[in-house]
Amino acid sequence: MKKVIFVGWISLMLVLLGFSLQMVPKHGQAVNDVVKVYGPGGPLGPIKELAEQFTKETGIKVEVTAGPENKWIDQAKQDADIIYGGSEYMLTQFMHDYPGIINEKSRTELYARSAGILVRKGNPKNIQSLEDLTKKGVKIVDVNGAGQLGLWEDLAGRKGLIPGISRNIDISVKSSAEAINLWKANSKLDAWITYESWHYRLADVTDLVQLPEEDKLYRGTPISITSKSDNKKKAKQFIAYLKTEESHQVFQKWGWK
């Protein structure tokens, strides 16, 4: 009798232990509980807005962490379900730097966004074109990275303006976050060649000079599921949601094509 009770007790403990192990969250979170999304700050506006809408409509929580890569990469290695880029080359570079994190077969493009010129409120230097950026006394901030690598050069090169614009680049930084901090701290900076979408995040401190369609340059917004995601089904569901026409309209509101 005692043997039967003992065996039954062991069986019960094993069942409970097995159950508890199934409930132990990988990477410190409940399995299939929260879809974790990581990427640069540029596309944060529409992706965060749509994540909140998606949660309201489906009950599936989506948590978006954005900003310079060095701020979130360590955590993303542990629990990321989705990684997005600020341009196609940006996500490709991420894949080179951190092989194995991205499921390449799941990579897809969301929407393109155009480059433009951000200027001071009221546009005191009366900057209306790329040519105006070559004028004496114009000070430009350049982001040499964060999806903007070579952006100004590609725009200027088609019009023979590389020498003039290069001469007026007052400072070059690696991230949009650095550029924003400089823009707010140094009123002597007159212009920033970047994506039009940044104006909608900085409408209180910038005006937007849109380029003629023939001068515009577009870059993409790629997104992918990670290889080790515990939430692949829900991650696919969220990405599919981002690709609906209703979501496209939200991206357009934030400056995408």
mmCIF file of C-alpha atoms in Angstrom:
data_model
loop_
_atom_site.group_PDB
_atom_site.id
_atom_site.type_symbol
_atom_site.label_atom_id
_atom_site.label_comp_id
_atom_site.label_asym_id
_atom_site.label_seq_id
_atom_site.Cartn_x
_atom_site.Cartn_y
_atom_site.Cartn_z
ATOM 1 C CA MET A 1 0.000 0.000 0.000
ATOM 2 C CA LYS A 2 2.798 2.356 0.977
ATOM 3 C CA LYS A 3 4.586 1.489 -2.269
ATOM 4 C CA VAL A 4 1.491 2.337 -4.304
ATOM 5 C CA ILE A 5 1.097 5.663 -2.490
ATOM 6 C CA PHE A 6 4.799 6.448 -2.987
ATOM 7 C CA VAL A 7 4.659 5.662 -6.710
ATOM 8 C CA GLY A 8 1.492 7.722 -7.039
ATOM 9 C CA TRP A 9 3.158 10.613 -5.248
ATOM 10 C CA ILE A 10 6.194 10.442 -7.546
ATOM 11 C CA SER A 11 3.924 10.341 -10.605
ATOM 12 C CA LEU A 12 2.014 13.368 -9.358
ATOM 13 C CA MET A 13 5.248 15.281 -8.753
ATOM 14 C CA LEU A 14 6.488 14.449 -12.239
ATOM 15 C CA VAL A 15 3.227 15.633 -13.771
ATOM 16 C CA LEU A 16 3.368 18.863 -11.793
ATOM 17 C CA LEU A 17 7.023 19.348 -12.637
ATOM 18 C CA GLY A 18 6.382 18.722 -16.304
ATOM 19 C CA PHE A 19 3.521 21.203 -16.269
ATOM 20 C CA SER A 20 5.571 23.801 -14.506
ATOM 21 C CA LEU A 21 8.434 23.371 -16.965
ATOM 22 C CA GLN A 22 6.044 23.947 -19.828
ATOM 23 C CA MET A 23 4.948 27.155 -18.173
ATOM 24 C CA VAL A 24 8.473 28.416 -17.521
ATOM 25 C CA PRO A 25 8.872 31.356 -19.897
ATOM 26 C CA LYS A 26 11.745 31.218 -22.323
ATOM 27 C CA HIS A 27 13.992 34.248 -22.063
ATOM 28 C CA GLY A 28 12.108 35.301 -18.933
ATOM 29 C CA GLN A 29 8.648 35.773 -20.455
ATOM 30 C CA ALA A 30 5.550 33.656 -20.899
ATOM 31 C CA VAL A 31 5.575 31.670 -24.113
ATOM 32 C CA ASN A 32 3.311 33.195 -26.775
ATOM 33 C CA ASP A 33 2.407 36.032 -24.432
ATOM 34 C CA VAL A 34 3.927 39.168 -25.972
ATOM 35 C CA VAL A 35 5.196 39.745 -29.510
ATOM 36 C CA LYS A 36 8.506 41.598 -29.106
ATOM 37 C CA VAL A 37 9.436 43.942 -31.962
ATOM 38 C CA TYR A 38 12.777 45.752 -32.307
ATOM 39 C CA GLY A 39 14.168 48.239 -34.812
ATOM 40 C CA PRO A 40 15.448 51.777 -35.445
ATOM 41 C CA GLY A 41 13.604 54.909 -34.395
ATOM 42 C CA GLY A 42 12.609 56.111 -37.861
ATOM 43 C CA PRO A 43 9.610 53.786 -38.454
ATOM 44 C CA LEU A 44 8.590 53.795 -34.775
ATOM 45 C CA GLY A 45 5.635 56.177 -35.228
ATOM 46 C CA PRO A 46 3.463 54.064 -37.550
ATOM 47 C CA ILE A 47 4.608 50.692 -36.207
ATOM 48 C CA LYS A 48 3.845 51.636 -32.612
ATOM 49 C CA GLU A 49 0.462 53.113 -33.552
ATOM 50 C CA LEU A 50 -0.454 49.982 -35.468
ATOM 51 C CA ALA A 51 0.822 47.722 -32.682
ATOM 52 C CA GLU A 52 -1.600 49.428 -30.308
ATOM 53 C CA GLN A 53 -4.463 49.062 -32.796
ATOM 54 C CA PHE A 54 -3.590 45.413 -33.395
ATOM 55 C CA THR A 55 -3.645 44.733 -29.656
ATOM 56 C CA LYS A 56 -7.059 46.370 -29.298
ATOM 57 C CA GLU A 57 -8.492 44.404 -32.208
ATOM 58 C CA THR A 58 -6.988 40.985 -31.461
ATOM 59 C CA GLY A 59 -6.025 40.983 -27.783
ATOM 60 C CA ILE A 60 -2.466 40.028 -28.780
ATOM 61 C CA LYS A 61 0.009 42.318 -27.064
ATOM 62 C CA VAL A 62 2.793 43.743 -29.231
ATOM 63 C CA GLU A 63 5.705 45.532 -27.577
ATOM 64 C CA VAL A 64 7.825 47.789 -29.810
ATOM 65 C CA THR A 65 11.326 48.842 -28.756
ATOM 66 C CA ALA A 66 13.072 51.320 -31.053
ATOM 67 C CA GLY A 67 16.135 53.507 -31.217
ATOM 68 C CA PRO A 68 19.848 53.124 -31.897
ATOM 69 C CA GLU A 69 20.715 49.440 -32.282
ATOM 70 C CA ASN A 70 23.265 49.419 -29.455
ATOM 71 C CA LYS A 71 20.489 50.322 -27.023
ATOM 72 C CA TRP A 72 18.418 47.191 -27.663
ATOM 73 C CA ILE A 73 20.493 44.534 -29.426
ATOM 74 C CA ASP A 74 21.464 42.605 -26.274
ATOM 75 C CA GLN A 75 17.825 42.220 -25.250
ATOM 76 C CA ALA A 76 16.722 41.499 -28.801
ATOM 77 C CA LYS A 77 19.131 38.573 -28.966
ATOM 78 C CA GLN A 78 17.216 37.088 -26.038
ATOM 79 C CA ASP A 79 13.566 37.639 -26.883
ATOM 80 C CA ALA A 80 12.981 39.317 -30.268
ATOM 81 C CA ASP A 81 10.146 37.966 -32.386
ATOM 82 C CA ILE A 82 10.381 40.604 -35.112
ATOM 83 C CA ILE A 83 13.161 42.873 -36.381
ATOM 84 C CA TYR A 84 12.512 45.722 -38.823
ATOM 85 C CA GLY A 85 14.875 48.069 -40.637
ATOM 86 C CA GLY A 86 14.901 51.727 -41.582
ATOM 87 C CA SER A 87 16.001 50.753 -45.089
ATOM 88 C CA GLU A 88 16.724 47.560 -46.989
ATOM 89 C CA TYR A 89 20.478 47.875 -46.571
ATOM 90 C CA MET A 90 20.015 48.418 -42.853
ATOM 91 C CA LEU A 91 18.337 45.042 -42.277
ATOM 92 C CA THR A 92 20.873 43.369 -44.550
ATOM 93 C CA GLN A 93 23.677 44.889 -42.492
ATOM 94 C CA PHE A 94 21.968 43.603 -39.345
ATOM 95 C CA MET A 95 21.952 40.101 -40.833
ATOM 96 C CA HIS A 96 25.676 40.358 -41.590
ATOM 97 C CA ASP A 97 26.473 41.640 -38.107
ATOM 98 C CA TYR A 98 24.299 39.090 -36.273
ATOM 99 C CA PRO A 99 24.054 35.956 -38.414
ATOM 100 C CA GLY A 100 21.330 33.519 -37.524
ATOM 101 C CA ILE A 101 18.966 35.936 -35.773
ATOM 102 C CA ILE A 102 16.818 36.740 -38.817
ATOM 103 C CA ASN A 103 14.732 34.137 -40.619
ATOM 104 C CA GLU A 104 15.631 35.243 -44.143
ATOM 105 C CA LYS A 105 12.649 33.457 -45.709
ATOM 106 C CA SER A 106 10.249 35.587 -43.668
ATOM 107 C CA ARG A 107 11.733 38.903 -44.780
ATOM 108 C CA THR A 108 9.250 41.180 -46.498
ATOM 109 C CA GLU A 109 8.943 44.829 -47.505
ATOM 110 C CA LEU A 110 6.361 47.146 -45.973
ATOM 111 C CA TYR A 111 6.362 50.590 -47.624
ATOM 112 C CA ALA A 112 8.852 53.038 -49.136
ATOM 113 C CA ARG A 113 9.552 56.519 -47.821
ATOM 114 C CA SER A 114 11.075 59.493 -49.544
ATOM 115 C CA ALA A 115 13.975 61.711 -48.637
ATOM 116 C CA GLY A 116 13.388 65.410 -48.066
ATOM 117 C CA ILE A 117 14.997 68.377 -46.353
ATOM 118 C CA LEU A 118 14.201 69.361 -42.788
ATOM 119 C CA VAL A 119 14.746 73.043 -41.999
ATOM 120 C CA ARG A 120 14.146 75.356 -39.077
ATOM 121 C CA LYS A 121 10.601 76.499 -38.316
ATOM 122 C CA GLY A 122 9.754 79.346 -40.645
ATOM 123 C CA ASN A 123 12.629 78.316 -42.958
ATOM 124 C CA PRO A 124 14.774 81.405 -42.173
ATOM 125 C CA LYS A 125 17.417 80.502 -44.800
ATOM 126 C CA ASN A 126 14.676 80.131 -47.438
ATOM 127 C CA ILE A 127 15.863 76.681 -48.461
ATOM 128 C CA GLN A 128 13.619 75.419 -51.266
ATOM 129 C CA SER A 129 15.800 72.929 -53.120
ATOM 130 C CA LEU A 130 18.936 70.793 -53.027
ATOM 131 C CA GLU A 131 20.713 73.602 -54.882
ATOM 132 C CA ASP A 132 20.001 75.950 -51.976
ATOM 133 C CA LEU A 133 21.981 73.655 -49.686
ATOM 134 C CA THR A 134 25.151 74.629 -51.543
ATOM 135 C CA LYS A 135 24.820 78.320 -50.684
ATOM 136 C CA LYS A 136 27.421 79.956 -48.495
ATOM 137 C CA GLY A 137 26.507 79.994 -44.807
ATOM 138 C CA VAL A 138 24.146 76.996 -44.878
ATOM 139 C CA LYS A 139 25.037 74.453 -42.184
ATOM 140 C CA ILE A 140 23.916 70.871 -42.676
ATOM 141 C CA VAL A 141 23.762 67.965 -40.230
ATOM 142 C CA ASP A 142 24.404 64.560 -41.822
ATOM 143 C CA VAL A 143 23.457 61.118 -40.502
ATOM 144 C CA ASN A 144 26.045 58.686 -41.800
ATOM 145 C CA GLY A 145 24.070 55.558 -40.921
ATOM 146 C CA ALA A 146 20.624 54.653 -39.547
ATOM 147 C CA GLY A 147 19.180 54.023 -43.013
ATOM 148 C CA GLN A 148 20.588 57.323 -44.310
ATOM 149 C CA LEU A 149 24.056 56.136 -45.313
ATOM 150 C CA GLY A 150 24.863 57.818 -48.625
ATOM 151 C CA LEU A 151 21.403 59.377 -48.850
ATOM 152 C CA TRP A 152 22.532 62.956 -49.449
ATOM 153 C CA GLU A 153 25.260 61.806 -51.834
ATOM 154 C CA ASP A 154 22.815 59.828 -53.974
ATOM 155 C CA LEU A 155 20.523 62.840 -54.173
ATOM 156 C CA ALA A 156 23.305 65.345 -54.843
ATOM 157 C CA GLY A 157 25.191 63.159 -57.301
ATOM 158 C CA ARG A 158 22.381 63.128 -59.835
ATOM 159 C CA LYS A 159 22.488 66.933 -59.984
ATOM 160 C CA GLY A 160 26.232 67.517 -59.740
ATOM 161 C CA LEU A 161 25.917 68.999 -56.246
ATOM 162 C CA ILE A 162 28.226 66.718 -54.264
ATOM 163 C CA PRO A 163 31.068 69.273 -53.809
ATOM 164 C CA GLY A 164 28.754 72.102 -52.751
ATOM 165 C CA ILE A 165 26.706 70.081 -50.275
ATOM 166 C CA SER A 166 29.754 68.267 -48.900
ATOM 167 C CA ARG A 167 31.381 71.627 -48.203
ATOM 168 C CA ASN A 168 28.350 72.705 -46.124
ATOM 169 C CA ILE A 169 28.064 69.592 -43.939
ATOM 170 C CA ASP A 170 28.838 71.048 -40.538
ATOM 171 C CA ILE A 171 28.682 67.796 -38.582
ATOM 172 C CA SER A 172 28.178 64.108 -39.296
ATOM 173 C CA VAL A 173 26.764 61.616 -36.781
ATOM 174 C CA LYS A 174 25.873 57.925 -36.818
ATOM 175 C CA SER A 175 22.238 57.968 -35.698
ATOM 176 C CA SER A 176 19.053 59.974 -36.048
ATOM 177 C CA ALA A 177 18.873 60.205 -32.255
ATOM 178 C CA GLU A 178 22.183 62.070 -32.235
ATOM 179 C CA ALA A 179 21.002 64.341 -35.047
ATOM 180 C CA ILE A 180 17.792 65.171 -33.193
ATOM 181 C CA ASN A 181 19.696 66.066 -30.035
ATOM 182 C CA LEU A 182 22.059 68.290 -32.021
ATOM 183 C CA TRP A 183 19.175 69.905 -33.904
ATOM 184 C CA LYS A 184 17.451 70.836 -30.666
ATOM 185 C CA ALA A 185 20.643 72.002 -28.948
ATOM 186 C CA ASN A 186 22.302 73.908 -31.801
ATOM 187 C CA SER A 187 20.072 76.425 -33.556
ATOM 188 C CA LYS A 188 22.899 77.235 -36.003
ATOM 189 C CA LEU A 189 22.239 74.010 -37.899
ATOM 190 C CA ASP A 190 20.026 74.941 -40.851
ATOM 191 C CA ALA A 191 19.163 71.726 -42.657
ATOM 192 C CA TRP A 192 19.095 67.937 -42.455
ATOM 193 C CA ILE A 193 18.722 65.749 -45.545
ATOM 194 C CA THR A 194 16.723 62.827 -44.215
ATOM 195 C CA TYR A 195 13.406 61.070 -44.663
ATOM 196 C CA GLU A 196 10.255 63.162 -44.891
ATOM 197 C CA SER A 197 8.831 60.925 -42.167
ATOM 198 C CA TRP A 198 11.091 62.477 -39.528
ATOM 199 C CA HIS A 199 9.247 65.771 -39.917
ATOM 200 C CA TYR A 200 6.079 64.164 -38.554
ATOM 201 C CA ARG A 201 7.992 63.186 -35.413
ATOM 202 C CA LEU A 202 9.618 66.640 -35.167
ATOM 203 C CA ALA A 203 6.858 68.946 -36.387
ATOM 204 C CA ASP A 204 7.404 71.283 -33.433
ATOM 205 C CA VAL A 205 11.021 72.040 -34.388
ATOM 206 C CA THR A 206 11.139 71.532 -38.171
ATOM 207 C CA ASP A 207 9.527 72.499 -41.430
ATOM 208 C CA LEU A 208 9.628 70.095 -44.369
ATOM 209 C CA VAL A 209 10.935 70.993 -47.807
ATOM 210 C CA GLN A 210 9.654 68.329 -50.169
ATOM 211 C CA LEU A 211 11.694 67.593 -53.263
ATOM 212 C CA PRO A 212 10.131 67.471 -56.748
ATOM 213 C CA GLU A 213 9.098 63.938 -57.665
ATOM 214 C CA GLU A 214 11.862 63.692 -60.255
ATOM 215 C CA ASP A 215 14.454 64.465 -57.559
ATOM 216 C CA LYS A 216 13.043 62.198 -54.857
ATOM 217 C CA LEU A 217 14.846 59.125 -53.626
ATOM 218 C CA TYR A 218 12.974 56.296 -51.915
ATOM 219 C CA ARG A 219 14.171 53.589 -49.553
ATOM 220 C CA GLY A 220 12.255 50.650 -48.165
ATOM 221 C CA THR A 221 11.102 49.448 -44.749
ATOM 222 C CA PRO A 222 11.884 45.729 -44.426
ATOM 223 C CA ILE A 223 10.623 43.502 -41.624
ATOM 224 C CA SER A 224 11.322 39.910 -40.626
ATOM 225 C CA ILE A 225 10.557 37.267 -38.021
ATOM 226 C CA THR A 226 13.481 35.994 -35.978
ATOM 227 C CA SER A 227 14.696 32.402 -36.253
ATOM 228 C CA LYS A 228 14.184 31.581 -32.571
ATOM 229 C CA SER A 229 10.873 33.354 -32.030
ATOM 230 C CA ASP A 230 8.462 31.639 -29.662
ATOM 231 C CA ASN A 231 5.630 33.610 -31.277
ATOM 232 C CA LYS A 232 6.004 32.859 -34.984
ATOM 233 C CA LYS A 233 2.266 32.476 -35.608
ATOM 234 C CA LYS A 234 1.368 35.750 -33.861
ATOM 235 C CA ALA A 235 4.372 37.511 -35.371
ATOM 236 C CA LYS A 236 3.169 36.500 -38.860
ATOM 237 C CA GLN A 237 -0.289 37.735 -37.933
ATOM 238 C CA PHE A 238 1.064 41.139 -36.919
ATOM 239 C CA ILE A 239 3.171 41.495 -40.071
ATOM 240 C CA ALA A 240 0.158 40.573 -42.193
ATOM 241 C CA TYR A 241 -1.772 43.282 -40.332
ATOM 242 C CA LEU A 242 0.951 45.829 -41.165
ATOM 243 C CA LYS A 243 0.533 45.004 -44.857
ATOM 244 C CA THR A 244 -3.213 45.715 -45.017
ATOM 245 C CA GLU A 245 -4.512 48.771 -46.853
ATOM 246 C CA GLU A 246 -5.749 50.253 -43.565
ATOM 247 C CA SER A 247 -2.234 49.992 -42.118
ATOM 248 C CA HIS A 248 -0.773 51.441 -45.314
ATOM 249 C CA GLN A 249 -2.878 54.540 -44.745
ATOM 250 C CA VAL A 250 -1.388 54.907 -41.268
ATOM 251 C CA PHE A 251 2.118 54.721 -42.746
ATOM 252 C CA GLN A 252 1.137 57.354 -45.301
ATOM 253 C CA LYS A 253 -0.012 59.624 -42.493
ATOM 254 C CA TRP A 254 3.492 59.339 -41.021
ATOM 255 C CA GLY A 255 5.204 60.253 -44.310
ATOM 256 C CA TRP A 256 5.508 56.980 -46.230
ATOM 257 C CA LYS A 257 4.497 56.579 -49.868
#
